[in-house]
Amino acid sequence: MTSPTSAYDQRAPIDQLAVGPLSIGPLTLDVPVVLAPMAGITNTAYRRLCREYGAGLFVSEMITSRALVERNTETMRLITHHESETTRSIQLYGVDPKTVSEAVTMLVAEDRADHIDLNFGCPVPKVTRKGGGAALPWKIGLFRQIVEAAVTAAGPIPLTVKMRKGIDADHLTYIEAGKAAAGAGVASIALHGRTAAEFYSGHADWSAIEKLKNAISDVPVLGNGDIWSADDALRMVSETGCDGVVVGRGCLGRPWLFGDLAAAFRGQELKAEPGLGQVINAFRRHAELLTEYFDSEDRACRDIRKHVAWYFKGYPVGGDLRASLAMVQSLAQLDDLLGTLDASLPYPGSDVEGPRGRAGTPKKPSLPEHWLESQDLFGAERLNLTEGEGDTSGG
């Protein structure tokens, strides 16, 4: 198993990499970087903030197809893009081909998206126990039906898929599912180098990304997992030959990572080393954008609380102040608290870098009863699956 911490002596020197634009159907990304959908994180506010720092494709939170078709009020807000988002990207989750097709048809007919991604990688128990997310590709016939229906409904809009290696080490699905997706006409395939059982623990298996890339020649393959820095992204491309990268937890509290990534893929030697003042400004800007997004200062302040630890990781911000920031109730209170910090303090070095977000530990995936007994889907199983599509957001 390979990882960003592996030896790289057998790869070409990083500075010799030539990574050009990435084509996803009719879309051309100057920088081959995609922001991974993260529930409760990649809303319009955070996407706008990341875009202000860098370039790439910035994808929405995971949206449940049934809730979209039923025009759930919260779901309709989640799919709304700011006018500055010139490439509107939405990720859908679903377990029923008809419902997914209807959701895609709606997005296209109402001109609500320029790119649609299907989630087959979510390892969250409430999703997999209903046969969705990372559990679904095991039922390869159903997987193929969903992707084919979605591609047909999308028409000229590029339809992509994101998935994991499989359910666990004994039930790997990524090669078969990748070939099925390519055959169905998807515009790209993104692979997270972990199984559902691994959740976010250990190291992502970059060799799986390389194997998928070697197995599929006519569709771009993007790699995902353990990209904590621009150097990690370049190393992933060098090691696996993938066409681009998908970045998730590595950008938590670090929207400037997208600036680093843009510079790296353009061959520029530039790395953000923000002092505390720059972090304060980014954190404050995030809260401001959340206020606009929610149209509620109170709700924005409640939402920004979960970002405190990520933004100030490694910076000399005391525990009492961190606790106060995590209980902030207004922008005025936020400004008062931030005003007590010494904005002149420099970038503290390696303490702010590296993994972030909860890694967790390997665990037995929650699956529908008898799910692993066959890759075929039987009548009763299909009826039970639709129960999992009731939530507003899948993650």
Short mmCIF file of C-alpha atoms in Angstrom, two decimals:
data_model
loop_
_atom_site.label_atom_id
_atom_site.label_comp_id
_atom_site.label_asym_id
_atom_site.label_seq_id
_atom_site.Cartn_x
_atom_site.Cartn_y
_atom_site.Cartn_z
CA MET A 1 0.00 0.00 0.00
CA THR A 2 1.38 3.40 -0.96
CA SER A 3 0.79 6.77 0.62
CA PRO A 4 2.06 10.36 0.55
CA THR A 5 4.74 9.32 3.02
CA SER A 6 6.12 6.54 0.83
CA ALA A 7 9.53 6.70 -0.85
CA TYR A 8 9.42 8.40 -4.25
CA ASP A 9 12.82 7.47 -5.71
CA GLN A 10 11.26 5.49 -8.58
CA ARG A 11 9.10 8.38 -9.83
CA ALA A 12 10.02 11.18 -12.15
CA PRO A 13 11.23 14.32 -10.39
CA ILE A 14 8.25 16.43 -9.38
CA ASP A 15 9.61 19.54 -11.09
CA GLN A 16 9.56 17.69 -14.43
CA LEU A 17 5.82 17.12 -14.31
CA ALA A 18 3.80 18.78 -17.04
CA VAL A 19 0.16 18.86 -15.96
CA GLY A 20 -2.05 20.61 -18.45
CA PRO A 21 -5.73 21.57 -18.35
CA LEU A 22 -8.28 18.89 -17.47
CA SER A 23 -11.23 18.30 -19.78
CA ILE A 24 -14.41 16.97 -18.19
CA GLY A 25 -16.74 16.70 -21.13
CA PRO A 26 -17.15 20.23 -22.53
CA LEU A 27 -15.66 21.77 -19.39
CA THR A 28 -11.99 22.69 -19.32
CA LEU A 29 -10.29 23.21 -15.98
CA ASP A 30 -7.13 25.28 -16.23
CA VAL A 31 -6.05 23.61 -12.99
CA PRO A 32 -6.90 19.88 -12.61
CA VAL A 33 -8.25 20.25 -9.08
CA VAL A 34 -11.70 19.45 -7.68
CA LEU A 35 -13.06 20.34 -4.26
CA ALA A 36 -14.57 17.17 -2.81
CA PRO A 37 -18.18 17.41 -1.64
CA MET A 38 -18.33 17.45 2.16
CA ALA A 39 -21.65 17.52 4.00
CA GLY A 40 -22.07 20.66 6.07
CA ILE A 41 -18.84 22.12 4.67
CA THR A 42 -18.90 22.75 0.92
CA ASN A 43 -21.85 25.08 0.85
CA THR A 44 -21.90 28.18 -1.34
CA ALA A 45 -20.04 30.21 1.26
CA TYR A 46 -17.06 27.88 1.49
CA ARG A 47 -16.96 27.26 -2.25
CA ARG A 48 -16.79 31.01 -2.85
CA LEU A 49 -14.02 31.38 -0.30
CA CYS A 50 -11.93 28.61 -1.86
CA ARG A 51 -12.48 30.09 -5.30
CA GLU A 52 -11.22 33.47 -4.07
CA TYR A 53 -7.89 31.83 -3.23
CA GLY A 54 -7.42 29.50 -6.19
CA ALA A 55 -8.91 27.68 -9.15
CA GLY A 56 -10.57 24.39 -10.00
CA LEU A 57 -14.01 22.83 -9.87
CA PHE A 58 -15.92 23.41 -6.63
CA VAL A 59 -18.65 20.86 -5.95
CA SER A 60 -21.72 21.23 -3.75
CA GLU A 61 -22.59 19.21 -0.69
CA MET A 62 -24.08 15.78 -1.44
CA ILE A 63 -27.74 16.19 -2.35
CA THR A 64 -30.33 13.43 -2.00
CA SER A 65 -32.09 12.79 -5.30
CA ARG A 66 -35.53 12.14 -3.84
CA ALA A 67 -35.47 15.30 -1.75
CA LEU A 68 -34.55 17.25 -4.86
CA VAL A 69 -37.33 15.74 -6.94
CA GLU A 70 -39.77 16.52 -4.13
CA ARG A 71 -38.39 20.09 -4.03
CA ASN A 72 -37.63 19.99 -0.35
CA THR A 73 -37.12 23.59 0.78
CA GLU A 74 -33.72 23.01 2.36
CA THR A 75 -32.55 20.98 -0.63
CA MET A 76 -33.54 23.74 -3.04
CA ARG A 77 -31.44 26.15 -0.99
CA LEU A 78 -28.49 23.74 -1.02
CA ILE A 79 -28.42 23.61 -4.83
CA THR A 80 -28.56 27.39 -5.24
CA HIS A 81 -25.33 28.88 -6.52
CA HIS A 82 -24.00 32.41 -6.16
CA GLU A 83 -23.76 34.41 -9.38
CA SER A 84 -19.96 34.32 -9.09
CA GLU A 85 -19.96 30.52 -9.38
CA THR A 86 -19.49 30.32 -13.12
CA THR A 87 -19.32 26.52 -13.19
CA ARG A 88 -22.19 25.25 -11.09
CA SER A 89 -21.40 21.77 -9.83
CA ILE A 90 -23.83 19.57 -7.91
CA GLN A 91 -23.30 16.11 -6.44
CA LEU A 92 -26.27 13.76 -6.19
CA TYR A 93 -26.81 10.67 -4.10
CA GLY A 94 -29.43 8.08 -4.95
CA VAL A 95 -30.20 4.36 -5.02
CA ASP A 96 -33.04 4.26 -7.56
CA PRO A 97 -32.35 4.78 -11.29
CA LYS A 98 -35.73 6.42 -11.90
CA THR A 99 -35.37 8.92 -9.05
CA VAL A 100 -31.79 9.79 -9.96
CA SER A 101 -32.82 10.26 -13.57
CA GLU A 102 -35.68 12.55 -12.54
CA ALA A 103 -33.31 14.60 -10.35
CA VAL A 104 -30.79 15.00 -13.18
CA THR A 105 -33.57 15.85 -15.64
CA MET A 106 -34.81 18.56 -13.29
CA LEU A 107 -31.36 20.12 -12.89
CA VAL A 108 -30.81 20.19 -16.65
CA ALA A 109 -34.31 21.36 -17.63
CA GLU A 110 -34.23 24.22 -15.11
CA ASP A 111 -30.63 25.18 -15.93
CA ARG A 112 -29.39 24.68 -12.38
CA ALA A 113 -26.07 22.95 -13.06
CA ASP A 114 -23.13 22.89 -15.46
CA HIS A 115 -21.74 19.65 -14.01
CA ILE A 116 -23.35 16.78 -12.10
CA ASP A 117 -21.50 14.20 -10.02
CA LEU A 118 -22.89 10.96 -8.60
CA ASN A 119 -21.75 9.83 -5.17
CA PHE A 120 -20.77 6.18 -4.79
CA GLY A 121 -18.14 6.77 -2.14
CA CYS A 122 -19.85 7.95 1.03
CA PRO A 123 -18.96 5.57 3.92
CA VAL A 124 -21.38 7.09 6.46
CA PRO A 125 -23.50 4.34 8.09
CA LYS A 126 -26.84 6.07 7.51
CA VAL A 127 -26.08 5.94 3.78
CA THR A 128 -24.45 2.51 3.42
CA ARG A 129 -26.97 0.70 5.62
CA LYS A 130 -29.55 1.58 2.96
CA GLY A 131 -27.32 0.30 0.18
CA GLY A 132 -26.15 3.74 -0.96
CA GLY A 133 -22.82 5.46 -1.26
CA ALA A 134 -19.81 3.13 -1.12
CA ALA A 135 -22.08 0.10 -0.69
CA LEU A 136 -23.92 0.48 -3.99
CA PRO A 137 -21.25 -0.48 -6.59
CA TRP A 138 -21.26 -4.00 -5.13
CA LYS A 139 -24.63 -4.38 -6.86
CA ILE A 140 -23.00 -3.80 -10.22
CA GLY A 141 -26.20 -4.14 -12.24
CA LEU A 142 -27.93 -1.46 -10.21
CA PHE A 143 -24.83 0.72 -10.37
CA ARG A 144 -24.80 0.46 -14.16
CA GLN A 145 -28.51 1.24 -14.40
CA ILE A 146 -28.17 4.37 -12.26
CA VAL A 147 -25.17 5.70 -14.16
CA GLU A 148 -26.65 4.97 -17.58
CA ALA A 149 -29.95 6.64 -16.63
CA ALA A 150 -28.15 9.69 -15.25
CA VAL A 151 -25.88 10.07 -18.29
CA THR A 152 -28.89 9.90 -20.60
CA ALA A 153 -30.82 12.46 -18.55
CA ALA A 154 -27.83 14.80 -18.36
CA GLY A 155 -27.54 15.10 -22.13
CA PRO A 156 -24.89 17.75 -22.87
CA ILE A 157 -24.13 18.34 -19.18
CA PRO A 158 -21.05 16.34 -18.10
CA LEU A 159 -21.94 13.56 -15.66
CA THR A 160 -19.17 12.16 -13.46
CA VAL A 161 -18.88 9.61 -10.64
CA LYS A 162 -16.91 9.50 -7.40
CA MET A 163 -16.35 6.20 -5.64
CA ARG A 164 -14.17 4.21 -3.24
CA LYS A 165 -12.18 1.02 -3.72
CA GLY A 166 -15.08 -1.03 -2.43
CA ILE A 167 -16.81 -2.12 0.74
CA ASP A 168 -13.79 -3.82 2.33
CA ALA A 169 -10.63 -5.66 1.28
CA ASP A 170 -12.67 -8.75 0.37
CA HIS A 171 -15.26 -6.85 -1.65
CA LEU A 172 -13.41 -4.49 -3.98
CA THR A 173 -15.49 -2.95 -6.74
CA TYR A 174 -13.56 -0.06 -8.22
CA ILE A 175 -12.19 -1.68 -11.38
CA GLU A 176 -15.47 -3.27 -12.43
CA ALA A 177 -17.48 -0.19 -11.48
CA GLY A 178 -14.97 2.10 -13.19
CA LYS A 179 -15.25 0.17 -16.45
CA ALA A 180 -19.05 0.16 -16.19
CA ALA A 181 -19.10 3.92 -15.63
CA ALA A 182 -16.75 4.54 -18.54
CA GLY A 183 -18.91 2.34 -20.74
CA ALA A 184 -22.00 4.30 -19.71
CA GLY A 185 -20.42 7.52 -20.96
CA VAL A 186 -19.36 9.40 -17.84
CA ALA A 187 -17.05 12.36 -18.33
CA SER A 188 -14.61 11.42 -15.53
CA ILE A 189 -14.16 9.04 -12.62
CA ALA A 190 -12.76 9.99 -9.20
CA LEU A 191 -11.42 7.32 -6.87
CA HIS A 192 -10.78 7.64 -3.14
CA GLY A 193 -8.06 5.14 -2.30
CA ARG A 194 -9.85 3.64 0.69
CA THR A 195 -12.67 1.16 1.23
CA ALA A 196 -15.84 1.96 3.15
CA ALA A 197 -14.51 -0.18 6.01
CA GLU A 198 -11.39 1.97 6.28
CA PHE A 199 -13.49 5.13 6.52
CA TYR A 200 -10.71 7.80 6.72
CA SER A 201 -8.21 5.78 8.74
CA GLY A 202 -4.67 4.85 7.84
CA HIS A 203 -3.21 5.89 4.49
CA ALA A 204 -5.03 6.09 1.18
CA ASP A 205 -3.92 3.42 -1.28
CA TRP A 206 -2.63 5.43 -4.20
CA SER A 207 -1.71 2.25 -6.07
CA ALA A 208 -5.44 1.61 -6.57
CA ILE A 209 -5.72 4.94 -8.37
CA GLU A 210 -2.85 3.89 -10.63
CA LYS A 211 -4.54 0.53 -11.34
CA LEU A 212 -7.81 2.24 -12.26
CA LYS A 213 -5.99 4.71 -14.50
CA ASN A 214 -4.25 1.82 -16.27
CA ALA A 215 -7.57 -0.02 -16.66
CA ILE A 216 -9.40 2.93 -18.21
CA SER A 217 -7.85 4.78 -21.11
CA ASP A 218 -10.62 6.90 -22.59
CA VAL A 219 -12.00 8.68 -19.50
CA PRO A 220 -10.07 10.98 -17.12
CA VAL A 221 -9.33 9.41 -13.74
CA LEU A 222 -8.94 11.65 -10.70
CA GLY A 223 -7.28 10.66 -7.45
CA ASN A 224 -8.54 11.39 -3.96
CA GLY A 225 -7.12 10.68 -0.51
CA ASP A 226 -4.43 12.17 1.73
CA ILE A 227 -3.73 15.33 -0.23
CA TRP A 228 -2.66 17.66 2.56
CA SER A 229 -0.49 19.93 0.44
CA ALA A 230 0.23 20.90 -3.16
CA ASP A 231 3.31 18.70 -3.02
CA ASP A 232 1.10 15.74 -2.15
CA ALA A 233 -1.05 16.51 -5.20
CA LEU A 234 1.95 16.58 -7.51
CA ARG A 235 3.28 13.37 -6.00
CA MET A 236 -0.07 11.65 -6.53
CA VAL A 237 -0.06 12.61 -10.21
CA SER A 238 3.57 11.54 -10.55
CA GLU A 239 3.00 8.18 -8.87
CA THR A 240 -0.35 7.19 -10.31
CA GLY A 241 -0.57 8.96 -13.66
CA CYS A 242 -4.01 10.28 -12.70
CA ASP A 243 -5.40 13.22 -14.65
CA GLY A 244 -6.23 15.41 -11.67
CA VAL A 245 -6.88 15.44 -7.95
CA VAL A 246 -9.88 15.72 -5.65
CA VAL A 247 -9.20 17.49 -2.35
CA GLY A 248 -11.36 17.05 0.74
CA ARG A 249 -10.18 17.19 4.34
CA GLY A 250 -6.85 18.79 3.40
CA CYS A 251 -8.54 22.14 2.78
CA LEU A 252 -10.47 22.29 6.07
CA GLY A 253 -9.56 25.63 7.61
CA ARG A 254 -7.12 26.18 4.75
CA PRO A 255 -8.94 27.66 1.73
CA TRP A 256 -5.58 29.01 0.53
CA LEU A 257 -4.59 25.43 -0.32
CA PHE A 258 -6.33 25.99 -3.65
CA GLY A 259 -3.91 28.82 -4.36
CA ASP A 260 -1.02 26.48 -3.59
CA LEU A 261 -2.49 23.83 -5.88
CA ALA A 262 -3.05 26.27 -8.74
CA ALA A 263 0.51 27.52 -8.48
CA ALA A 264 1.97 24.02 -8.29
CA PHE A 265 0.14 22.72 -11.34
CA ARG A 266 1.14 25.84 -13.27
CA GLY A 267 4.77 25.19 -12.42
CA GLN A 268 5.07 28.17 -10.09
CA GLU A 269 7.02 27.96 -6.85
CA LEU A 270 4.52 29.49 -4.49
CA LYS A 271 3.30 28.24 -1.15
CA ALA A 272 1.03 30.07 1.26
CA GLU A 273 2.56 30.45 4.70
CA PRO A 274 -0.08 32.62 6.36
CA GLY A 275 0.65 34.48 9.52
CA LEU A 276 -2.05 34.67 12.17
CA GLY A 277 -3.41 37.89 10.71
CA GLN A 278 -4.11 36.24 7.37
CA VAL A 279 -5.82 33.32 9.09
CA ILE A 280 -7.96 35.75 11.09
CA ASN A 281 -8.98 37.51 7.87
CA ALA A 282 -9.90 34.22 6.15
CA PHE A 283 -11.89 33.04 9.15
CA ARG A 284 -13.74 36.37 9.32
CA ARG A 285 -14.42 36.31 5.57
CA HIS A 286 -15.83 32.80 5.92
CA ALA A 287 -18.22 33.97 8.63
CA GLU A 288 -19.27 36.91 6.45
CA LEU A 289 -20.00 34.64 3.47
CA LEU A 290 -21.95 32.26 5.70
CA THR A 291 -24.07 35.15 6.92
CA GLU A 292 -24.92 36.03 3.33
CA TYR A 293 -25.56 32.39 2.45
CA PHE A 294 -27.88 31.65 5.36
CA ASP A 295 -29.32 35.18 5.40
CA SER A 296 -28.93 34.84 9.15
CA GLU A 297 -26.10 36.06 11.34
CA ASP A 298 -27.13 33.70 14.11
CA ARG A 299 -27.08 30.63 11.89
CA ALA A 300 -23.78 31.70 10.31
CA CYS A 301 -22.17 32.02 13.73
CA ARG A 302 -23.42 28.61 14.73
CA ASP A 303 -21.99 27.14 11.53
CA ILE A 304 -18.57 28.81 11.74
CA ARG A 305 -17.99 27.29 15.19
CA LYS A 306 -17.06 23.89 13.74
CA HIS A 307 -14.29 25.50 11.69
CA VAL A 308 -12.42 27.05 14.64
CA ALA A 309 -10.10 24.11 15.35
CA TRP A 310 -9.24 23.69 11.67
CA TYR A 311 -8.36 27.34 11.02
CA PHE A 312 -6.27 27.81 14.14
CA LYS A 313 -4.54 24.40 14.16
CA GLY A 314 -0.90 25.01 15.15
CA TYR A 315 -1.32 28.73 15.83
CA PRO A 316 -0.78 30.23 19.31
CA VAL A 317 -4.45 30.61 20.17
CA GLY A 318 -5.24 29.64 23.76
CA GLY A 319 -7.78 27.05 24.75
CA ASP A 320 -10.08 29.53 26.46
CA LEU A 321 -10.21 31.73 23.37
CA ARG A 322 -10.80 28.74 21.11
CA ALA A 323 -13.67 27.71 23.37
CA SER A 324 -15.13 31.22 23.21
CA LEU A 325 -14.86 31.28 19.41
CA ALA A 326 -16.65 27.93 19.32
CA MET A 327 -19.56 29.51 21.18
CA VAL A 328 -19.74 32.80 19.27
CA GLN A 329 -23.24 34.21 18.77
CA SER A 330 -22.75 37.31 16.62
CA LEU A 331 -20.29 38.83 14.18
CA ALA A 332 -19.69 41.66 16.64
CA GLN A 333 -18.73 39.16 19.33
CA LEU A 334 -16.56 37.34 16.79
CA ASP A 335 -14.74 40.58 15.95
CA ASP A 336 -14.16 41.33 19.62
CA LEU A 337 -12.64 37.90 20.20
CA LEU A 338 -10.48 38.01 17.08
CA GLY A 339 -9.33 41.47 18.11
CA THR A 340 -7.62 40.02 21.17
CA LEU A 341 -5.24 38.02 18.99
CA ASP A 342 -1.83 39.28 17.90
CA ALA A 343 -2.30 39.52 14.14
CA SER A 344 1.41 40.18 13.64
CA LEU A 345 2.44 36.65 14.64
CA PRO A 346 4.14 34.82 11.74
CA TYR A 347 3.46 31.48 10.14
CA PRO A 348 4.41 28.89 12.81
CA GLY A 349 5.73 26.22 10.45
CA SER A 350 5.01 22.52 10.23
CA ASP A 351 2.63 22.51 13.20
CA VAL A 352 -0.13 23.89 10.98
CA GLU A 353 0.41 21.38 8.18
CA GLY A 354 -0.48 17.73 7.74
CA PRO A 355 -3.67 15.73 8.29
CA ARG A 356 -6.80 17.38 9.62
CA GLY A 357 -10.32 16.23 10.24
CA ARG A 358 -11.30 13.04 12.05
CA ALA A 359 -9.60 9.95 10.68
CA GLY A 360 -11.49 7.46 12.81
CA THR A 361 -10.69 3.76 12.87
CA PRO A 362 -11.55 0.90 10.53
CA LYS A 363 -15.02 -0.46 11.18
CA LYS A 364 -17.39 -3.02 9.77
CA PRO A 365 -19.62 -1.18 7.28
CA SER A 366 -23.33 -0.94 8.00
CA LEU A 367 -25.09 -2.73 5.13
CA PRO A 368 -28.57 -3.98 4.28
CA GLU A 369 -29.23 -7.51 5.47
CA HIS A 370 -27.69 -10.18 3.19
CA TRP A 371 -26.17 -7.42 0.99
CA LEU A 372 -22.88 -9.22 0.39
CA GLU A 373 -24.40 -12.60 -0.44
CA SER A 374 -24.84 -11.66 -4.10
CA GLN A 375 -23.93 -8.88 -6.50
CA ASP A 376 -27.39 -9.20 -8.00
CA LEU A 377 -30.29 -7.15 -6.67
CA PHE A 378 -33.51 -8.95 -5.89
CA GLY A 379 -37.02 -7.55 -5.82
CA ALA A 380 -37.41 -7.14 -2.09
CA GLU A 381 -34.01 -5.50 -1.81
CA ARG A 382 -34.89 -2.93 -4.47
CA LEU A 383 -38.06 -1.93 -2.61
CA ASN A 384 -36.17 -1.50 0.64
CA LEU A 385 -33.47 0.65 -0.95
CA THR A 386 -35.73 3.61 -1.65
CA GLU A 387 -36.23 4.15 2.06
CA GLY A 388 -32.72 5.60 2.18
CA GLU A 389 -33.48 8.57 -0.05
CA GLY A 390 -35.55 10.63 2.35
CA ASP A 391 -32.86 12.88 3.79
CA THR A 392 -32.09 16.36 2.50
CA SER A 393 -28.38 15.67 2.27
CA GLY A 394 -26.84 12.22 2.06
CA GLY A 395 -23.71 12.86 4.10
#
